[in-house]
Short mmCIF file of C-alpha atoms in Angstrom, two decimals:
data_model
loop_
_atom_site.label_atom_id
_atom_site.label_comp_id
_atom_site.label_asym_id
_atom_site.label_seq_id
_atom_site.Cartn_x
_atom_site.Cartn_y
_atom_site.Cartn_z
CA MET A 1 -5.18 64.74 2.86
CA ARG A 2 -6.08 60.97 3.12
CA ILE A 3 -7.60 60.25 6.66
CA ALA A 4 -7.83 56.71 7.88
CA ARG A 5 -9.45 55.23 10.97
CA PHE A 6 -7.59 52.51 12.56
CA SER A 7 -6.88 50.33 15.56
CA ILE A 8 -3.43 49.48 17.32
CA ASP A 9 -2.78 47.77 20.59
CA GLY A 10 -6.31 47.66 21.12
CA ASN A 11 -6.70 51.55 20.61
CA VAL A 12 -8.77 53.37 18.02
CA ALA A 13 -7.65 56.50 16.17
CA PHE A 14 -7.64 58.74 13.16
CA GLY A 15 -4.55 59.30 11.05
CA ALA A 16 -3.22 61.13 8.17
CA VAL A 17 -1.73 58.79 5.41
CA GLU A 18 1.71 60.09 4.47
CA GLU A 19 4.44 58.71 2.45
CA ASP A 20 7.70 58.12 4.34
CA GLY A 21 10.32 58.71 1.31
CA THR A 22 10.31 54.99 -0.03
CA GLY A 23 7.91 55.34 -2.82
CA GLY A 24 4.46 55.35 -1.69
CA THR A 25 3.73 51.67 -1.58
CA ALA A 26 1.83 50.50 1.42
CA ALA A 27 5.02 49.46 3.19
CA GLY A 28 5.87 52.96 2.62
CA LEU A 29 2.99 54.46 4.12
CA VAL A 30 2.70 55.96 7.62
CA LEU A 31 -0.07 57.25 9.57
CA ASP A 32 0.52 60.69 11.53
CA ILE A 33 -2.19 60.28 14.53
CA ILE A 34 -4.56 63.12 14.72
CA LYS A 35 -5.39 65.09 17.84
CA GLY A 36 -9.34 65.21 17.70
CA ILE A 37 -11.80 64.00 15.12
CA PRO A 38 -11.62 64.89 11.35
CA TYR A 39 -15.03 66.60 11.48
CA ALA A 40 -13.67 69.52 13.27
CA ASP A 41 -10.74 71.47 13.36
CA PHE A 42 -7.85 69.24 14.18
CA GLU A 43 -3.98 68.98 14.52
CA LEU A 44 -1.25 66.20 13.69
CA SER A 45 0.39 64.90 16.59
CA GLY A 46 3.70 64.24 14.94
CA THR A 47 3.20 60.75 16.37
CA LYS A 48 3.79 58.28 13.27
CA VAL A 49 3.15 54.40 13.12
CA PRO A 50 3.76 52.48 10.16
CA LEU A 51 0.43 51.48 8.01
CA SER A 52 1.67 47.75 7.87
CA LYS A 53 1.50 47.79 11.74
CA VAL A 54 -2.32 48.72 12.24
CA ARG A 55 -5.55 47.33 11.23
CA LEU A 56 -7.54 49.63 9.04
CA LEU A 57 -10.99 50.24 10.22
CA PRO A 58 -13.92 51.51 8.36
CA PRO A 59 -12.72 55.12 7.82
CA VAL A 60 -16.08 56.38 9.22
CA LEU A 61 -18.70 55.25 11.43
CA PRO A 62 -21.87 56.55 9.56
CA ASN A 63 -25.33 57.01 11.39
CA LYS A 64 -26.69 56.05 8.02
CA VAL A 65 -25.75 55.16 4.59
CA VAL A 66 -28.01 56.50 1.88
CA GLY A 67 -27.67 54.40 -1.41
CA ILE A 68 -28.75 55.78 -4.90
CA GLY A 69 -30.03 53.21 -7.31
CA ARG A 70 -29.69 53.31 -11.20
CA ASN A 71 -27.56 56.37 -11.28
CA TYR A 72 -25.47 55.07 -14.36
CA ALA A 73 -27.57 54.37 -17.48
CA ALA A 74 -25.49 51.65 -18.76
CA HIS A 75 -26.03 49.57 -15.41
CA ALA A 76 -29.92 50.39 -15.17
CA ALA A 77 -30.08 48.79 -18.76
CA GLU A 78 -28.11 45.89 -18.07
CA LEU A 79 -30.49 44.84 -15.37
CA GLY A 80 -33.53 45.83 -17.76
CA ASN A 81 -34.33 48.86 -16.10
CA GLU A 82 -34.97 52.47 -17.25
CA VAL A 83 -33.49 55.43 -15.70
CA PRO A 84 -35.78 56.84 -13.01
CA GLU A 85 -37.20 60.42 -13.34
CA SER A 86 -35.98 60.80 -9.68
CA PRO A 87 -33.18 59.25 -8.07
CA VAL A 88 -33.88 55.92 -6.20
CA VAL A 89 -32.81 56.11 -2.42
CA PHE A 90 -32.37 53.30 -0.11
CA LEU A 91 -30.79 52.93 3.32
CA LYS A 92 -28.16 50.42 4.59
CA PRO A 93 -27.91 50.10 8.31
CA THR A 94 -24.60 50.88 10.10
CA THR A 95 -24.34 47.06 10.91
CA SER A 96 -23.70 46.53 7.20
CA VAL A 97 -20.52 48.69 7.17
CA ILE A 98 -17.14 46.93 7.15
CA GLY A 99 -13.52 48.14 6.33
CA SER A 100 -10.86 47.17 3.81
CA GLY A 101 -9.61 43.82 4.48
CA ASP A 102 -12.76 42.70 6.32
CA ASP A 103 -14.71 39.54 5.24
CA VAL A 104 -18.15 40.00 3.29
CA GLU A 105 -20.26 37.23 4.60
CA TYR A 106 -22.42 35.44 1.86
CA PRO A 107 -25.97 35.76 3.19
CA SER A 108 -27.76 32.36 3.82
CA PHE A 109 -30.92 33.71 2.18
CA SER A 110 -29.17 34.53 -1.20
CA GLU A 111 -27.61 32.54 -4.06
CA ASP A 112 -26.85 35.51 -6.17
CA LEU A 113 -24.64 37.88 -4.50
CA HIS A 114 -23.18 40.97 -6.71
CA TYR A 115 -20.55 43.34 -6.50
CA GLU A 116 -21.27 46.95 -7.30
CA ALA A 117 -18.14 49.45 -7.19
CA GLU A 118 -19.11 52.88 -6.12
CA LEU A 119 -17.77 56.28 -5.29
CA ALA A 120 -18.77 57.30 -1.83
CA VAL A 121 -19.48 60.83 -0.33
CA VAL A 122 -18.43 61.47 3.24
CA ILE A 123 -20.46 64.19 5.16
CA GLY A 124 -18.39 66.37 7.22
CA ARG A 125 -20.92 68.72 8.96
CA MET A 126 -24.65 68.43 10.03
CA CYS A 127 -26.55 69.47 7.10
CA ARG A 128 -30.37 70.01 5.91
CA GLU A 129 -32.02 71.37 2.96
CA VAL A 130 -28.46 72.11 1.28
CA PRO A 131 -28.84 74.82 -1.38
CA ARG A 132 -26.61 73.40 -4.42
CA GLU A 133 -24.00 76.14 -4.19
CA ARG A 134 -23.41 74.85 -0.55
CA VAL A 135 -22.86 71.47 -1.28
CA LYS A 136 -19.05 71.40 -1.39
CA ASP A 137 -18.87 72.86 2.16
CA VAL A 138 -20.62 69.93 3.59
CA ILE A 139 -18.52 67.26 2.21
CA LEU A 140 -15.53 65.88 3.96
CA GLY A 141 -14.20 63.96 1.03
CA PHE A 142 -14.90 60.83 -0.67
CA THR A 143 -13.91 57.07 -0.40
CA CYS A 144 -14.48 53.70 -2.10
CA ALA A 145 -17.47 51.61 -1.34
CA ASN A 146 -18.96 48.36 -2.53
CA ASP A 147 -22.82 48.11 -2.70
CA VAL A 148 -22.55 44.38 -2.22
CA THR A 149 -26.18 42.87 -3.33
CA ALA A 150 -28.17 39.85 -2.96
CA ARG A 151 -29.40 40.30 -6.52
CA ASP A 152 -32.17 37.40 -6.25
CA ALA A 153 -33.63 38.87 -3.01
CA GLN A 154 -33.73 42.17 -4.61
CA LYS A 155 -35.66 40.88 -7.35
CA ARG A 156 -38.33 38.74 -5.56
CA GLU A 157 -38.83 41.28 -2.64
CA ASN A 158 -40.63 44.38 -3.17
CA GLN A 159 -37.98 46.72 -1.23
CA TRP A 160 -34.24 46.42 -0.96
CA ALA A 161 -33.86 46.44 2.62
CA ARG A 162 -32.61 42.85 3.08
CA ALA A 163 -30.91 42.57 -0.40
CA LYS A 164 -28.54 45.51 0.26
CA GLY A 165 -28.73 46.07 3.94
CA PHE A 166 -27.54 42.62 5.49
CA ASP A 167 -24.43 42.32 7.64
CA THR A 168 -21.08 43.18 5.90
CA SER A 169 -22.78 44.40 2.86
CA CYS A 170 -21.20 47.65 2.73
CA PRO A 171 -17.43 47.70 2.44
CA LEU A 172 -15.91 51.26 2.83
CA GLY A 173 -12.36 52.46 2.72
CA PRO A 174 -9.46 52.24 2.62
CA TRP A 175 -9.61 55.99 3.76
CA VAL A 176 -11.33 59.36 3.18
CA GLU A 177 -9.75 61.63 0.46
CA THR A 178 -10.37 65.30 1.13
CA SER A 179 -8.58 66.77 -1.68
CA ILE A 180 -10.83 65.78 -4.51
CA GLY A 181 -13.14 68.35 -5.46
CA LEU A 182 -16.45 68.11 -7.13
CA GLU A 183 -15.14 69.34 -10.53
CA ALA A 184 -12.59 66.33 -10.53
CA VAL A 185 -15.82 64.13 -9.97
CA ALA A 186 -17.72 65.61 -12.74
CA ASP A 187 -14.75 65.54 -15.19
CA GLY A 188 -14.60 61.83 -14.25
CA LEU A 189 -12.79 59.52 -11.90
CA ALA A 190 -12.16 55.69 -12.94
CA VAL A 191 -14.22 53.30 -10.97
CA GLN A 192 -12.88 49.80 -11.38
CA CYS A 193 -13.73 46.53 -9.79
CA THR A 194 -11.79 43.31 -10.14
CA VAL A 195 -12.55 39.73 -8.73
CA ASN A 196 -9.64 37.50 -8.18
CA GLY A 197 -7.35 40.09 -9.83
CA GLU A 198 -9.83 40.06 -13.10
CA GLN A 199 -11.41 43.31 -14.24
CA ARG A 200 -15.08 43.22 -14.15
CA GLN A 201 -16.13 46.93 -14.08
CA LEU A 202 -14.47 50.09 -15.37
CA GLY A 203 -16.51 53.29 -15.44
CA SER A 204 -16.23 56.83 -14.86
CA THR A 205 -18.06 59.09 -12.35
CA SER A 206 -18.63 61.35 -15.31
CA ASP A 207 -21.45 58.92 -16.53
CA MET A 208 -23.29 59.58 -13.26
CA VAL A 209 -26.86 60.53 -14.29
CA ARG A 210 -27.38 62.85 -11.34
CA SER A 211 -24.23 64.77 -10.06
CA VAL A 212 -23.16 64.55 -6.11
CA GLU A 213 -24.58 68.24 -5.94
CA ASP A 214 -28.01 66.66 -7.24
CA LEU A 215 -27.91 63.76 -4.88
CA VAL A 216 -26.92 66.01 -1.76
CA VAL A 217 -29.76 68.57 -2.73
CA HIS A 218 -32.27 65.77 -3.04
CA ILE A 219 -31.53 63.67 0.25
CA THR A 220 -31.35 66.69 2.51
CA GLU A 221 -34.66 67.86 1.28
CA ALA A 222 -35.91 64.98 3.28
CA MET A 223 -33.54 64.20 6.04
CA THR A 224 -30.74 65.59 7.91
CA LEU A 225 -27.34 64.30 7.34
CA LEU A 226 -24.64 64.07 10.15
CA PRO A 227 -20.99 64.26 10.14
CA GLY A 228 -19.61 60.77 8.96
CA ASP A 229 -22.66 59.71 7.04
CA VAL A 230 -22.09 58.18 3.65
CA ILE A 231 -23.64 58.55 0.34
CA LEU A 232 -23.09 55.89 -2.31
CA THR A 233 -23.40 57.42 -5.77
CA GLY A 234 -24.40 54.32 -7.77
CA THR A 235 -22.56 51.92 -9.91
CA PRO A 236 -21.22 51.55 -13.20
CA ALA A 237 -22.05 48.52 -15.91
CA GLY A 238 -20.80 45.39 -15.22
CA VAL A 239 -22.13 44.10 -12.21
CA GLY A 240 -21.79 40.32 -11.58
CA PRO A 241 -21.83 37.51 -9.19
CA LEU A 242 -19.41 36.74 -6.38
CA SER A 243 -18.67 33.21 -4.83
CA VAL A 244 -17.39 32.16 -1.42
CA GLY A 245 -13.60 32.78 -1.63
CA ASP A 246 -13.59 35.45 -3.92
CA GLU A 247 -11.30 38.47 -3.38
CA VAL A 248 -13.09 41.70 -4.74
CA ALA A 249 -11.43 44.95 -5.07
CA VAL A 250 -12.90 48.57 -5.83
CA THR A 251 -10.50 51.02 -6.96
CA ILE A 252 -11.17 54.65 -7.64
CA GLU A 253 -8.78 57.11 -9.30
CA GLY A 254 -7.17 59.17 -6.85
CA ILE A 255 -8.28 57.63 -3.69
CA GLY A 256 -7.06 54.05 -3.37
CA THR A 257 -8.16 50.32 -3.40
CA LEU A 258 -10.68 48.76 -0.90
CA THR A 259 -10.30 44.82 -0.87
CA ASN A 260 -12.48 42.32 0.76
CA LYS A 261 -12.79 38.46 0.68
CA VAL A 262 -16.02 36.62 0.42
CA ILE A 263 -16.60 33.76 3.02
CA LYS A 264 -19.43 31.60 4.00
CA ARG A 265 -21.51 33.21 6.78
CA GLY A 266 -20.74 31.14 9.78
#
């Protein structure tokens, strides 16, 4: 199931994304409004609205976004780094989260903004110290993410909080796909990034140094994850600069496409 969060006529709701029989394009998708929230038992209301008539919001409102750095060996190498002995963990604040179609605001303190296409894990239940065999039970699903990074700030500052945590630096969407299993991620989902329609990144989740299971175990040894929290699993090689006016799109096999435009911060 694909679960979207959206607004229509001033109201916010969750809905299951369904085809209306016209071919599965965006124009042929509808949202069956969910009764309740997706982190618990819910029912479909049967009330359907065309996807084209709503504004998609970030598919979840996370309490925290936990990022993982250098989880693809080729990406670590392209920036002159080694693969770390243990996962590099950082946090992005909730104010960094935006949805598909929202604008990324180029931060005033940077002159070298980069895209980073990533598979994002969405947590479905409160969890702490999760054993490896139970990881699948705490995951709601997966979505697309862009870990937008002020690369120059990342290089000159001793931590990554400003470089990766500025407002609008965490696009998520367009929805959460709940039918993808951990085996499919391990076997490899294609991760692609385009800028103005030109392909810049093309990788596979099979190339992650540490698996989703490894990351959930490692993170929950230290902190409790709450329903709606998000884990960014790292980016393949091919990262590069963004300019004001660019349209950047992250596409992940079996999920969909997250699209955002870069604007000057006003």
